[in-house]
Coordinates of C-alpha atoms in Angstrom, one line a residue:
M1 CA -23.0 -3.5 2.4
K2 CA -21.8 -7.1 1.8
K3 CA -19.0 -8.2 4.1
F4 CA -15.9 -9.2 2.1
T5 CA -14.6 -12.7 2.2
A6 CA -11.6 -13.8 0.0
P7 CA -11.6 -17.2 -1.6
E8 CA -10.0 -19.6 0.8
A9 CA -8.3 -21.8 -1.8
W10 CA -6.3 -20.9 -4.9
Q11 CA -8.9 -20.0 -7.5
V12 CA -7.4 -19.0 -10.8
A13 CA -10.8 -18.4 -12.3
C14 CA -11.2 -15.2 -10.4
L15 CA -8.0 -13.9 -11.9
H16 CA -9.4 -14.0 -15.4
A17 CA -11.4 -10.8 -14.7
E18 CA -10.4 -7.5 -16.3
P19 CA -8.9 -5.9 -13.2
F20 CA -6.2 -8.5 -13.2
S21 CA -5.2 -8.1 -16.9
H22 CA -2.0 -6.3 -16.1
L23 CA -0.9 -9.1 -13.7
N24 CA -1.6 -11.7 -16.3
Q25 CA 0.2 -9.8 -19.0
L26 CA 3.3 -9.1 -16.9
F27 CA 3.5 -12.2 -14.7
D28 CA 1.2 -14.7 -16.4
L29 CA -0.4 -15.1 -13.0
K30 CA -3.5 -17.0 -14.2
S31 CA -1.3 -19.9 -15.4
Q32 CA -0.2 -20.7 -11.8
Q33 CA -1.7 -24.0 -10.7
D34 CA -1.3 -23.2 -7.0
W35 CA -0.2 -20.4 -4.7
P36 CA 3.0 -18.8 -6.0
S37 CA 5.8 -19.3 -3.5
P38 CA 8.0 -16.6 -2.1
Q39 CA 10.8 -17.9 -4.3
W40 CA 8.6 -17.4 -7.4
L41 CA 7.7 -13.9 -6.3
S42 CA 11.3 -13.1 -5.6
S43 CA 12.3 -14.2 -9.1
H44 CA 10.1 -11.4 -10.5
V45 CA 11.6 -8.5 -8.4
N46 CA 13.6 -7.1 -11.2
S47 CA 11.6 -8.2 -14.2
I48 CA 9.6 -5.0 -14.6
S49 CA 12.0 -2.5 -13.2
L50 CA 15.1 -3.8 -15.1
Q51 CA 17.2 -2.6 -12.1
Q52 CA 19.0 -4.8 -9.5
Y53 CA 17.0 -4.5 -6.3
D54 CA 17.9 -6.9 -3.5
T55 CA 14.3 -7.1 -2.1
R56 CA 13.2 -10.6 -1.4
F57 CA 10.0 -12.2 -0.3
V58 CA 10.5 -14.6 2.6
A59 CA 8.0 -16.9 4.2
D60 CA 6.6 -15.1 7.2
E61 CA 6.9 -18.0 9.6
T62 CA 10.7 -18.2 8.9
I63 CA 11.5 -14.7 10.1
D64 CA 12.5 -14.0 13.7
F65 CA 10.8 -10.7 14.3
G66 CA 12.1 -10.3 17.8
D67 CA 11.1 -6.9 19.0
K68 CA 11.0 -5.5 15.5
Y69 CA 7.9 -4.6 13.6
Y70 CA 7.0 -5.3 10.0
E71 CA 8.2 -2.1 8.4
E72 CA 11.5 -2.2 10.3
I73 CA 12.2 -5.8 9.1
I74 CA 11.7 -4.6 5.5
F75 CA 13.8 -1.5 5.9
E76 CA 16.7 -3.2 7.7
T77 CA 16.9 -6.5 5.8
H78 CA 15.1 -5.9 2.5
Q79 CA 13.1 -9.0 3.3
V80 CA 9.3 -8.7 2.9
P81 CA 7.5 -11.1 5.3
T82 CA 5.0 -13.0 3.1
R83 CA 2.3 -15.2 4.4
S84 CA 1.7 -18.4 2.5
Q85 CA -1.7 -19.0 0.7
N86 CA -2.6 -15.4 1.4
W87 CA -4.1 -13.2 -1.3
H88 CA -3.2 -10.0 0.6
D89 CA 0.5 -10.8 0.8
L90 CA 0.6 -12.2 -2.8
F91 CA -0.7 -9.0 -4.3
G92 CA 1.5 -7.0 -1.9
A93 CA 4.5 -8.7 -3.3
L94 CA 3.4 -8.1 -6.9
I95 CA 3.0 -4.4 -6.2
W96 CA 6.6 -4.4 -4.9
C97 CA 7.6 -5.8 -8.3
L98 CA 5.6 -3.2 -10.2
F99 CA 6.4 -0.1 -8.1
P100 CA 9.7 -0.9 -6.4
K101 CA 10.8 2.7 -6.0
T102 CA 7.5 3.9 -4.6
K103 CA 7.2 0.9 -2.2
A104 CA 10.7 1.5 -0.9
L105 CA 9.9 5.2 -0.4
L106 CA 6.7 4.4 1.5
N107 CA 8.6 2.0 3.7
A108 CA 11.3 4.6 4.5
L109 CA 8.6 7.2 5.2
H110 CA 6.9 4.9 7.6
I111 CA 10.2 4.4 9.5
E112 CA 10.6 8.2 9.7
E113 CA 7.0 8.7 11.0
I114 CA 7.4 5.9 13.6
A115 CA 10.7 7.3 14.8
Q116 CA 9.0 10.7 15.3
F117 CA 5.6 9.6 16.7
G118 CA 6.1 6.0 17.9
L119 CA 4.1 3.0 16.9
K120 CA 0.8 3.8 18.6
Q121 CA 0.3 7.4 17.5
R122 CA -0.5 7.4 13.9
S123 CA 0.2 10.8 12.2
K124 CA -1.9 12.2 9.3
K125 CA 1.0 11.4 7.0
R126 CA 1.3 7.8 8.1
N127 CA -2.5 7.3 7.7
A128 CA -2.2 8.6 4.2
L129 CA 0.7 6.4 3.4
T130 CA -1.2 3.3 4.6
L131 CA -4.4 4.3 2.8
F132 CA -2.6 4.7 -0.5
D133 CA -0.6 1.5 0.1
E134 CA -3.7 -0.5 0.7
C135 CA -6.4 1.1 -1.5
G136 CA -4.6 3.4 -4.0
L137 CA -5.5 3.5 -7.6
V138 CA -3.4 5.4 -10.0
L139 CA -5.2 6.8 -13.1
A140 CA -3.1 8.0 -16.0
I141 CA -5.0 10.9 -17.6
D142 CA -4.5 13.1 -20.6
D143 CA -6.5 16.1 -19.4
D144 CA -7.2 17.8 -16.0
K145 CA -10.9 17.7 -16.8
W146 CA -10.9 14.0 -15.7
R147 CA -9.4 14.8 -12.3
D148 CA -12.0 17.6 -11.8
A149 CA -14.8 15.2 -12.8
F150 CA -13.7 12.6 -10.3
K151 CA -13.4 15.1 -7.5
S152 CA -16.9 16.4 -8.2
H153 CA -18.3 12.8 -8.4
Q154 CA -19.4 13.0 -12.0
W155 CA -19.7 9.3 -12.2
L156 CA -22.1 9.0 -15.1
N157 CA -19.9 11.3 -17.1
V158 CA -16.5 9.6 -16.5
F159 CA -17.7 6.0 -16.4
Y160 CA -20.8 5.8 -18.7
D161 CA -20.9 8.7 -21.1
N162 CA -17.2 8.5 -21.8
R163 CA -16.5 4.8 -21.4
S164 CA -14.9 4.8 -24.9
E165 CA -12.2 7.1 -23.6
W166 CA -10.9 4.5 -21.2
Q167 CA -7.6 2.8 -22.1
Q168 CA -7.1 5.6 -24.6
N169 CA -7.2 8.8 -22.5
L170 CA -7.7 7.3 -19.1
K171 CA -5.9 4.1 -17.9
P172 CA -6.1 2.6 -14.4
F173 CA -3.2 1.1 -12.5
V174 CA -3.9 -0.7 -9.2
F175 CA -1.4 0.3 -6.5
G176 CA -3.3 -0.8 -3.3
H177 CA -2.9 -4.6 -2.8
A178 CA -6.1 -4.7 -0.7
N179 CA -7.9 -3.5 -3.9
Y180 CA -6.6 -6.6 -5.7
E181 CA -7.5 -8.9 -2.8
M182 CA -11.1 -7.6 -2.7
L183 CA -11.4 -7.8 -6.5
T184 CA -11.0 -11.6 -6.2
N185 CA -14.6 -11.5 -4.8
P186 CA -16.0 -8.1 -5.8
F187 CA -19.0 -6.5 -4.1
I188 CA -21.0 -3.4 -4.6
G189 CA -19.4 -0.8 -2.3
L190 CA -15.8 -1.6 -3.2
T191 CA -14.0 1.8 -3.3
G192 CA -10.4 2.8 -3.8
K193 CA -8.5 6.0 -3.2
L194 CA -7.7 7.8 -6.5
V195 CA -4.5 9.6 -7.5
C196 CA -4.6 11.1 -11.0
I197 CA -1.4 11.5 -12.9
N198 CA -1.1 13.6 -16.0
V199 CA 0.7 12.0 -18.9
D200 CA 1.7 13.2 -22.4
A201 CA 1.1 11.6 -25.7
A202 CA 4.3 9.6 -25.6
F203 CA 3.1 7.7 -22.5
W204 CA 0.4 5.9 -24.6
Q205 CA 3.1 4.6 -26.9
L206 CA 5.0 2.9 -24.2
S207 CA 4.8 -0.8 -23.4
L208 CA 2.9 -1.8 -20.2
S209 CA 6.2 -2.5 -18.4
E210 CA 7.5 0.9 -19.5
Q211 CA 4.3 2.6 -18.3
Y212 CA 4.8 1.1 -14.9
R213 CA 8.4 2.2 -14.7
W214 CA 7.4 5.8 -15.7
L215 CA 4.6 5.9 -13.1
D216 CA 6.9 4.5 -10.4
D217 CA 9.3 7.4 -11.0
K218 CA 6.5 9.9 -11.2
L219 CA 4.9 8.7 -7.9
V220 CA 8.3 9.0 -6.1
A221 CA 8.5 12.6 -7.3
L222 CA 5.0 13.4 -6.3
I223 CA 5.2 11.8 -2.9
N224 CA 8.5 13.7 -2.2
D225 CA 6.6 16.8 -3.2
G226 CA 3.9 16.2 -0.6
L227 CA 1.3 14.1 -2.3
L228 CA 0.8 11.9 0.8
E229 CA 1.3 14.4 3.6
D230 CA -2.4 13.7 4.4
N231 CA -5.5 12.3 2.7
T232 CA -6.7 15.5 1.0
K233 CA -5.0 14.8 -2.4
M234 CA -6.7 11.5 -2.8
S235 CA -10.4 11.1 -3.8
P236 CA -12.7 8.1 -3.7
I237 CA -13.4 6.0 -6.8
P238 CA -16.0 3.2 -7.0
L239 CA -13.8 0.6 -8.5
L240 CA -16.6 -1.5 -10.1
G241 CA -17.6 1.6 -12.1
I242 CA -14.4 1.3 -14.2
P243 CA -15.5 0.1 -17.7
N244 CA -15.3 -3.7 -18.0
W245 CA -14.5 -4.2 -14.3
H246 CA -18.0 -5.4 -13.5
E247 CA -21.1 -6.8 -15.1
P248 CA -23.6 -5.4 -15.9
Q249 CA -22.6 -1.8 -16.3
D250 CA -25.9 -0.4 -17.7
L251 CA -27.4 3.0 -16.9
E252 CA -29.3 1.5 -13.9
F253 CA -26.1 0.3 -12.4
Y254 CA -24.5 3.8 -12.4
Q255 CA -27.7 5.3 -11.1
N256 CA -27.3 3.5 -7.8
T257 CA -26.5 6.4 -5.5
D258 CA -25.8 4.2 -2.6
Y259 CA -22.6 3.2 -4.4
F260 CA -22.0 6.1 -6.8
R261 CA -22.6 8.7 -4.2
P262 CA -23.1 12.4 -5.2
K263 CA -20.7 15.0 -3.9
R264 CA -21.6 16.2 -0.4
R265 CA -22.7 19.7 -0.2
K266 CA -20.6 21.8 2.2

């Protein structure tokens, strides 16, 4: 498998790809001539949510961490340490803007787990929180058959045979900021962790911003109901299989079982 290397400089060209279409529509990200500053990111905190959150993105080097750790700084100060000229932190900040309630909940749950188990011992729940935070992909679906198909690794069925259903009956929303980072220089093998969320007909009539607000509320409810107690309710998804997220996507591409792996037999 190819080792991932992010572009070192600001390269707006990589943001023209389909996986970044939501960021371009909601933040006009591809119009930026250079790395967005923490101040620019902070100006978008409430643009999607329409609520007044006091979260702010602050240059990492200006924060005195003392003996506090990253999650504690966010929890106590509502300041998110943000490294400059860094894809990972840039996308992390944008996810805070898109899913503010869910990100705040994940932060609070990390604090609870650390208080109980300490920094060094990572519980199953904290592992799941981190995995979803880094690699999560939310898929809005109109039928449970799609969830079942993904769980059983019916890749040809969901990606190839039913590619016309995407954006109409299945719609992907990136949650994991590491996914976005790796999509700046995509490679065969790139895989996210899937959470399917059932939506009704009214969802498809919402604007993109409204869809994010709806999903943010739904994720909070699902996580509070035990979605991320461990990793078992997430399933793998080969991200480059999503229609229009890679070229080419012919039959031969989807027949690569090193990437589109069949379900393991128990």
